[in-house]
PDB file of C-alpha atoms in Angstrom:
ATOM      1  CA  MET A   1       0.000   0.000   0.000  1.00  0.00           C
ATOM      2  CA  SER A   2       1.363   3.376  -0.957  1.00  0.00           C
ATOM      3  CA  VAL A   3       1.723   6.265   1.473  1.00  0.00           C
ATOM      4  CA  LYS A   4      -1.038   8.122  -0.368  1.00  0.00           C
ATOM      5  CA  GLU A   5      -3.430   5.164  -0.108  1.00  0.00           C
ATOM      6  CA  ARG A   6      -2.650   4.756   3.588  1.00  0.00           C
ATOM      7  CA  LYS A   7      -3.295   8.453   4.260  1.00  0.00           C
ATOM      8  CA  GLU A   8      -6.584   8.316   2.341  1.00  0.00           C
ATOM      9  CA  ARG A   9      -7.658   5.251   4.326  1.00  0.00           C
ATOM     10  CA  GLU A  10      -6.715   6.928   7.613  1.00  0.00           C
ATOM     11  CA  ARG A  11      -8.635  10.061   6.599  1.00  0.00           C
ATOM     12  CA  ALA A  12     -11.733   8.011   5.766  1.00  0.00           C
ATOM     13  CA  GLU A  13     -11.444   6.175   9.109  1.00  0.00           C
ATOM     14  CA  ARG A  14     -11.176   9.490  10.984  1.00  0.00           C
ATOM     15  CA  GLU A  15     -14.233  10.787   9.150  1.00  0.00           C
ATOM     16  CA  ARG A  16     -16.236   7.661  10.059  1.00  0.00           C
ATOM     17  CA  LEU A  17     -15.094   8.064  13.672  1.00  0.00           C
ATOM     18  CA  ILE A  18     -16.241  11.690  13.756  1.00  0.00           C
ATOM     19  CA  VAL A  19     -19.662  10.806  12.330  1.00  0.00           C
ATOM     20  CA  ALA A  20     -20.117   7.794  14.620  1.00  0.00           C
ATOM     21  CA  THR A  21     -19.077   9.808  17.673  1.00  0.00           C
ATOM     22  CA  ALA A  22     -21.409  12.680  16.761  1.00  0.00           C
ATOM     23  CA  ARG A  23     -24.273  10.227  16.358  1.00  0.00           C
ATOM     24  CA  GLU A  24     -23.483   8.514  19.655  1.00  0.00           C
ATOM     25  CA  LEU A  25     -23.269  11.819  21.509  1.00  0.00           C
ATOM     26  CA  ALA A  26     -26.515  13.052  19.919  1.00  0.00           C
ATOM     27  CA  GLU A  27     -28.309   9.807  20.815  1.00  0.00           C
ATOM     28  CA  GLN A  28     -27.100  10.073  24.419  1.00  0.00           C
ATOM     29  CA  GLN A  29     -27.468  13.805  25.078  1.00  0.00           C
ATOM     30  CA  GLY A  30     -29.212  15.402  22.101  1.00  0.00           C
ATOM     31  CA  TRP A  31     -27.853  17.431  19.227  1.00  0.00           C
ATOM     32  CA  ASP A  32     -27.225  20.491  21.403  1.00  0.00           C
ATOM     33  CA  ALA A  33     -24.472  18.497  23.104  1.00  0.00           C
ATOM     34  CA  VAL A  34     -22.671  17.903  19.801  1.00  0.00           C
ATOM     35  CA  THR A  35     -19.996  20.558  19.482  1.00  0.00           C
ATOM     36  CA  THR A  36     -16.693  20.441  17.666  1.00  0.00           C
ATOM     37  CA  ARG A  37     -14.907  20.902  20.997  1.00  0.00           C
ATOM     38  CA  ARG A  38     -16.672  17.903  22.555  1.00  0.00           C
ATOM     39  CA  LEU A  39     -16.166  15.792  19.447  1.00  0.00           C
ATOM     40  CA  ALA A  40     -12.463  16.644  19.368  1.00  0.00           C
ATOM     41  CA  GLU A  41     -12.139  15.637  23.022  1.00  0.00           C
ATOM     42  CA  ARG A  42     -14.006  12.357  22.511  1.00  0.00           C
ATOM     43  CA  ILE A  43     -12.097  11.244  19.446  1.00  0.00           C
ATOM     44  CA  GLU A  44      -8.806  12.611  20.812  1.00  0.00           C
ATOM     45  CA  TYR A  45      -8.002  14.792  17.828  1.00  0.00           C
ATOM     46  CA  SER A  46      -7.658  18.548  17.713  1.00  0.00           C
ATOM     47  CA  GLN A  47     -10.455  20.795  16.497  1.00  0.00           C
ATOM     48  CA  PRO A  48      -8.434  21.738  13.385  1.00  0.00           C
ATOM     49  CA  VAL A  49      -8.397  18.036  12.450  1.00  0.00           C
ATOM     50  CA  LEU A  50     -12.197  17.992  12.740  1.00  0.00           C
ATOM     51  CA  TYR A  51     -12.422  21.104  10.575  1.00  0.00           C
ATOM     52  CA  SER A  52     -10.216  19.448   7.964  1.00  0.00           C
ATOM     53  CA  HIS A  53     -13.079  16.944   7.487  1.00  0.00           C
ATOM     54  CA  PHE A  54     -16.175  19.063   8.149  1.00  0.00           C
ATOM     55  CA  ARG A  55     -16.656  22.828   8.075  1.00  0.00           C
ATOM     56  CA  GLY A  56     -18.848  22.621  11.153  1.00  0.00           C
ATOM     57  CA  LYS A  57     -21.748  20.984  12.925  1.00  0.00           C
ATOM     58  CA  ARG A  58     -24.108  21.450   9.974  1.00  0.00           C
ATOM     59  CA  GLU A  59     -21.942  19.231   7.746  1.00  0.00           C
ATOM     60  CA  ILE A  60     -21.610  16.667  10.526  1.00  0.00           C
ATOM     61  CA  ILE A  61     -25.413  16.555  10.843  1.00  0.00           C
ATOM     62  CA  GLY A  62     -25.575  16.079   7.073  1.00  0.00           C
ATOM     63  CA  ALA A  63     -23.127  13.180   7.227  1.00  0.00           C
ATOM     64  CA  VAL A  64     -25.140  11.525  10.005  1.00  0.00           C
ATOM     65  CA  ALA A  65     -28.294  12.070   7.928  1.00  0.00           C
ATOM     66  CA  LEU A  66     -26.765  10.404   4.869  1.00  0.00           C
ATOM     67  CA  ASP A  67     -25.669   7.382   6.899  1.00  0.00           C
ATOM     68  CA  GLY A  68     -29.120   7.340   8.505  1.00  0.00           C
ATOM     69  CA  ALA A  69     -30.889   7.467   5.148  1.00  0.00           C
ATOM     70  CA  ALA A  70     -28.994   4.375   4.001  1.00  0.00           C
ATOM     71  CA  GLU A  71     -29.843   2.681   7.297  1.00  0.00           C
ATOM     72  CA  LEU A  72     -33.522   3.647   6.976  1.00  0.00           C
ATOM     73  CA  ALA A  73     -33.688   2.269   3.433  1.00  0.00           C
ATOM     74  CA  ARG A  74     -32.230  -1.057   4.605  1.00  0.00           C
ATOM     75  CA  ALA A  75     -34.640  -1.178   7.559  1.00  0.00           C
ATOM     76  CA  LEU A  76     -37.678  -0.522   5.345  1.00  0.00           C
ATOM     77  CA  ARG A  77     -36.667  -3.130   2.793  1.00  0.00           C
ATOM     78  CA  ALA A  78     -35.996  -5.662   5.539  1.00  0.00           C
ATOM     79  CA  ALA A  79     -39.368  -4.934   7.138  1.00  0.00           C
ATOM     80  CA  THR A  80     -41.280  -5.475   3.910  1.00  0.00           C
ATOM     81  CA  SER A  81     -39.282  -8.419   2.566  1.00  0.00           C
ATOM     82  CA  ALA A  82     -40.944 -11.029   4.771  1.00  0.00           C
ATOM     83  CA  ALA A  83     -44.482  -9.666   4.372  1.00  0.00           C
ATOM     84  CA  GLU A  84     -46.784 -11.323   1.871  1.00  0.00           C
ATOM     85  CA  GLY A  85     -49.296  -9.305  -0.057  1.00  0.00           C
ATOM     86  CA  PRO A  86     -49.761  -5.547  -0.393  1.00  0.00           C
ATOM     87  CA  ARG A  87     -51.636  -4.983   2.905  1.00  0.00           C
ATOM     88  CA  ALA A  88     -49.028  -6.842   4.955  1.00  0.00           C
ATOM     89  CA  GLN A  89     -46.187  -5.085   3.120  1.00  0.00           C
ATOM     90  CA  VAL A  90     -47.624  -1.603   3.721  1.00  0.00           C
ATOM     91  CA  THR A  91     -48.284  -2.457   7.370  1.00  0.00           C
ATOM     92  CA  ALA A  92     -44.708  -3.731   7.732  1.00  0.00           C
ATOM     93  CA  LEU A  93     -43.405  -0.616   5.998  1.00  0.00           C
ATOM     94  CA  ALA A  94     -45.311   1.651   8.393  1.00  0.00           C
ATOM     95  CA  HIS A  95     -44.078  -0.267  11.427  1.00  0.00           C
ATOM     96  CA  GLY A  96     -40.517  -0.297  10.100  1.00  0.00           C
ATOM     97  CA  TYR A  97     -40.568   3.461   9.602  1.00  0.00           C
ATOM     98  CA  LEU A  98     -42.104   4.233  12.985  1.00  0.00           C
ATOM     99  CA  ASP A  99     -39.732   1.816  14.737  1.00  0.00           C
ATOM    100  CA  PHE A 100     -36.749   3.488  13.073  1.00  0.00           C
ATOM    101  CA  ALA A 101     -37.935   6.924  14.231  1.00  0.00           C
ATOM    102  CA  GLU A 102     -38.464   5.658  17.771  1.00  0.00           C
ATOM    103  CA  HIS A 103     -35.189   3.761  18.140  1.00  0.00           C
ATOM    104  CA  HIS A 104     -32.917   6.259  16.341  1.00  0.00           C
ATOM    105  CA  PRO A 105     -34.200   9.691  17.391  1.00  0.00           C
ATOM    106  CA  ALA A 106     -30.960  11.590  16.767  1.00  0.00           C
ATOM    107  CA  VAL A 107     -30.601  10.117  13.283  1.00  0.00           C
ATOM    108  CA  TYR A 108     -34.268  10.795  12.576  1.00  0.00           C
ATOM    109  CA  ASP A 109     -33.785  14.410  13.652  1.00  0.00           C
ATOM    110  CA  ALA A 110     -30.686  14.711  11.456  1.00  0.00           C
ATOM    111  CA  LEU A 111     -32.697  13.390   8.517  1.00  0.00           C
ATOM    112  CA  PHE A 112     -35.928  15.303   8.926  1.00  0.00           C
ATOM    113  CA  GLN A 113     -35.718  18.040  11.556  1.00  0.00           C
ATOM    114  CA  LEU A 114     -32.264  19.622  11.504  1.00  0.00           C
ATOM    115  CA  ASP A 115     -30.400  21.538   8.820  1.00  0.00           C
ATOM    116  CA  GLY A 116     -27.651  19.296   7.527  1.00  0.00           C
ATOM    117  CA  GLY A 117     -27.201  21.303   4.357  1.00  0.00           C
ATOM    118  CA  LEU A 118     -28.694  18.559   2.195  1.00  0.00           C
ATOM    119  CA  ALA A 119     -30.971  19.049  -0.797  1.00  0.00           C
ATOM    120  CA  TYR A 120     -34.235  17.125  -0.599  1.00  0.00           C
ATOM    121  CA  ALA A 121     -36.542  16.476  -3.563  1.00  0.00           C
ATOM    122  CA  GLN A 122     -34.178  18.147  -6.019  1.00  0.00           C
ATOM    123  CA  GLU A 123     -31.925  17.058  -8.837  1.00  0.00           C
ATOM    124  CA  ASP A 124     -28.842  17.288  -6.624  1.00  0.00           C
ATOM    125  CA  THR A 125     -30.395  15.280  -3.797  1.00  0.00           C
ATOM    126  CA  PRO A 126     -27.780  12.818  -2.504  1.00  0.00           C
ATOM    127  CA  GLN A 127     -28.287   9.213  -3.599  1.00  0.00           C
ATOM    128  CA  GLN A 128     -28.778   7.966  -0.023  1.00  0.00           C
ATOM    129  CA  LEU A 129     -31.834  10.214   0.380  1.00  0.00           C
ATOM    130  CA  LYS A 130     -33.201   9.164  -3.009  1.00  0.00           C
ATOM    131  CA  ASP A 131     -32.748   5.535  -2.024  1.00  0.00           C
ATOM    132  CA  ALA A 132     -34.622   5.993   1.270  1.00  0.00           C
ATOM    133  CA  PHE A 133     -37.536   7.504  -0.661  1.00  0.00           C
ATOM    134  CA  ALA A 134     -37.318   4.669  -3.201  1.00  0.00           C
ATOM    135  CA  ALA A 135     -37.586   2.154  -0.345  1.00  0.00           C
ATOM    136  CA  LEU A 136     -40.943   3.736   0.539  1.00  0.00           C
ATOM    137  CA  GLU A 137     -42.103   3.991  -3.066  1.00  0.00           C
ATOM    138  CA  GLU A 138     -41.263   0.367  -3.896  1.00  0.00           C
ATOM    139  CA  THR A 139     -44.014  -0.790  -1.559  1.00  0.00           C
ATOM    140  CA  LEU A 140     -46.421   2.131  -1.794  1.00  0.00           C
ATOM    141  CA  GLY A 141     -46.286   2.214  -5.588  1.00  0.00           C
ATOM    142  CA  GLN A 142     -48.163  -1.097  -5.552  1.00  0.00           C
ATOM    143  CA  VAL A 143     -51.170   0.417  -3.765  1.00  0.00           C
ATOM    144  CA  THR A 144     -51.361   3.869  -5.292  1.00  0.00           C
ATOM    145  CA  GLY A 145     -54.588   3.430  -7.211  1.00  0.00           C
ATOM    146  CA  SER A 146     -55.389   4.567 -10.717  1.00  0.00           C
ATOM    147  CA  GLY A 147     -54.837   8.142 -11.739  1.00  0.00           C
ATOM    148  CA  VAL A 148     -52.480   8.931  -8.847  1.00  0.00           C
ATOM    149  CA  HIS A 149     -48.758   9.402  -9.378  1.00  0.00           C
ATOM    150  CA  PRO A 150     -46.859   6.863  -7.203  1.00  0.00           C
ATOM    151  CA  GLY A 151     -44.313   9.480  -6.099  1.00  0.00           C
ATOM    152  CA  LEU A 152     -47.030  11.889  -4.996  1.00  0.00           C
ATOM    153  CA  PHE A 153     -48.872   9.147  -3.145  1.00  0.00           C
ATOM    154  CA  THR A 154     -45.612   8.113  -1.451  1.00  0.00           C
ATOM    155  CA  GLU A 155     -45.019  11.694  -0.331  1.00  0.00           C
ATOM    156  CA  VAL A 156     -48.461  11.914   1.266  1.00  0.00           C
ATOM    157  CA  PHE A 157     -48.167   8.525   2.984  1.00  0.00           C
ATOM    158  CA  TRP A 158     -44.647   9.407   4.161  1.00  0.00           C
ATOM    159  CA  ALA A 159     -45.944  12.718   5.519  1.00  0.00           C
ATOM    160  CA  SER A 160     -48.550  10.773   7.500  1.00  0.00           C
ATOM    161  CA  LEU A 161     -45.883   8.469   8.923  1.00  0.00           C
ATOM    162  CA  HIS A 162     -43.639  11.419   9.723  1.00  0.00           C
ATOM    163  CA  GLY A 163     -46.492  13.153  11.522  1.00  0.00           C
ATOM    164  CA  LEU A 164     -47.250  10.038  13.547  1.00  0.00           C
ATOM    165  CA  ALA A 165     -43.576   9.546  14.394  1.00  0.00           C
ATOM    166  CA  THR A 166     -43.076  13.167  15.417  1.00  0.00           C
ATOM    167  CA  LEU A 167     -46.256  13.404  17.484  1.00  0.00           C
ATOM    168  CA  ALA A 168     -45.576  10.068  19.193  1.00  0.00           C
ATOM    169  CA  ARG A 169     -41.971  11.011  20.024  1.00  0.00           C
ATOM    170  CA  THR A 170     -43.083  14.246  21.629  1.00  0.00           C
ATOM    171  CA  GLY A 171     -45.773  12.555  23.730  1.00  0.00           C
ATOM    172  CA  ARG A 172     -48.688  14.130  21.907  1.00  0.00           C
ATOM    173  CA  LEU A 173     -50.391  10.838  21.044  1.00  0.00           C
ATOM    174  CA  LEU A 174     -51.653   8.097  23.327  1.00  0.00           C
ATOM    175  CA  PRO A 175     -49.153   5.222  23.105  1.00  0.00           C
ATOM    176  CA  ASP A 176     -51.881   2.588  23.443  1.00  0.00           C
ATOM    177  CA  ASP A 177     -53.381   3.612  20.090  1.00  0.00           C
ATOM    178  CA  ALA A 178     -50.198   3.248  18.000  1.00  0.00           C
ATOM    179  CA  GLU A 179     -51.302   0.017  16.303  1.00  0.00           C
ATOM    180  CA  ALA A 180     -54.803   1.341  15.656  1.00  0.00           C
ATOM    181  CA  ARG A 181     -53.331   4.389  13.907  1.00  0.00           C
ATOM    182  CA  VAL A 182     -51.262   2.222  11.564  1.00  0.00           C
ATOM    183  CA  GLN A 183     -54.252   0.027  10.779  1.00  0.00           C
ATOM    184  CA  LEU A 184     -56.456   3.051  10.126  1.00  0.00           C
ATOM    185  CA  LEU A 185     -53.882   4.423   7.708  1.00  0.00           C
ATOM    186  CA  VAL A 186     -53.485   1.080   5.911  1.00  0.00           C
ATOM    187  CA  ASP A 187     -57.228   0.372   5.805  1.00  0.00           C
ATOM    188  CA  ARG A 188     -57.870   3.635   3.957  1.00  0.00           C
ATOM    189  CA  LEU A 189     -55.533   2.864   1.071  1.00  0.00           C
ATOM    190  CA  PRO A 190     -57.226   2.944  -2.344  1.00  0.00           C
ATOM    191  CA  VAL A 191     -55.950  -0.419  -3.607  1.00  0.00           C
ATOM    192  CA  LEU A 192     -55.496  -3.492  -1.411  1.00  0.00           C
TER     193      LEU A 192
END
C-alpha cells in the first residue's frame, strides 16, 4: 500500500469516527451536546483536524443524515421483505418506519428536523436520500390506485408516517393507540 493510499484510508477512518461519535453523543445527550470541541475531546483529535473533514456541525449533521438514510432504506426493505401481499407489506413498511424513528431519534432528527445542508426532492439530492424515498415507493407504488402518481402518493403517505412519528416522540399521542393508527392508515388505502 502506498503512502497516499494509507493516508486516504486513515482520513476516511477518521471521518467515520467523527460521524459515529457525533451520532453517539446526539443519541445520548441530544444534538445540542454535539460541538466540535466535545467531538475533538471524545475522538482525541484537535479541532483543526475535525475542521479538515467538516466545516462545522451542519456538515456533521448532514453526514449523520446520509448514513441514517442508508440505514432507513435497509430497515424498510428488511421490514417489507418477509411480508406477503400488499396490505401486509404496507403495514410492515409503516411499522418499520415508525420503529426506526423511535429507536434512532438523533438520526431521525438529522434526517428530517435539523439543517444538515442537504438538498431534498431536487436534482442534486444525494443518492442515499433518493434511495430511502425509493424504499418507501417500492411498496407504496403497488397500492397507489389509478390516476395517482406513485411518487405523490408516497409523499403523502410518508408525511402521515412522519407526523405520527413526530407526534408520538413528543408525547402528543396516546401510546396505546399506535397500532390502531397504523391500521387506520393502511385500511384507507385505495388499492389493497
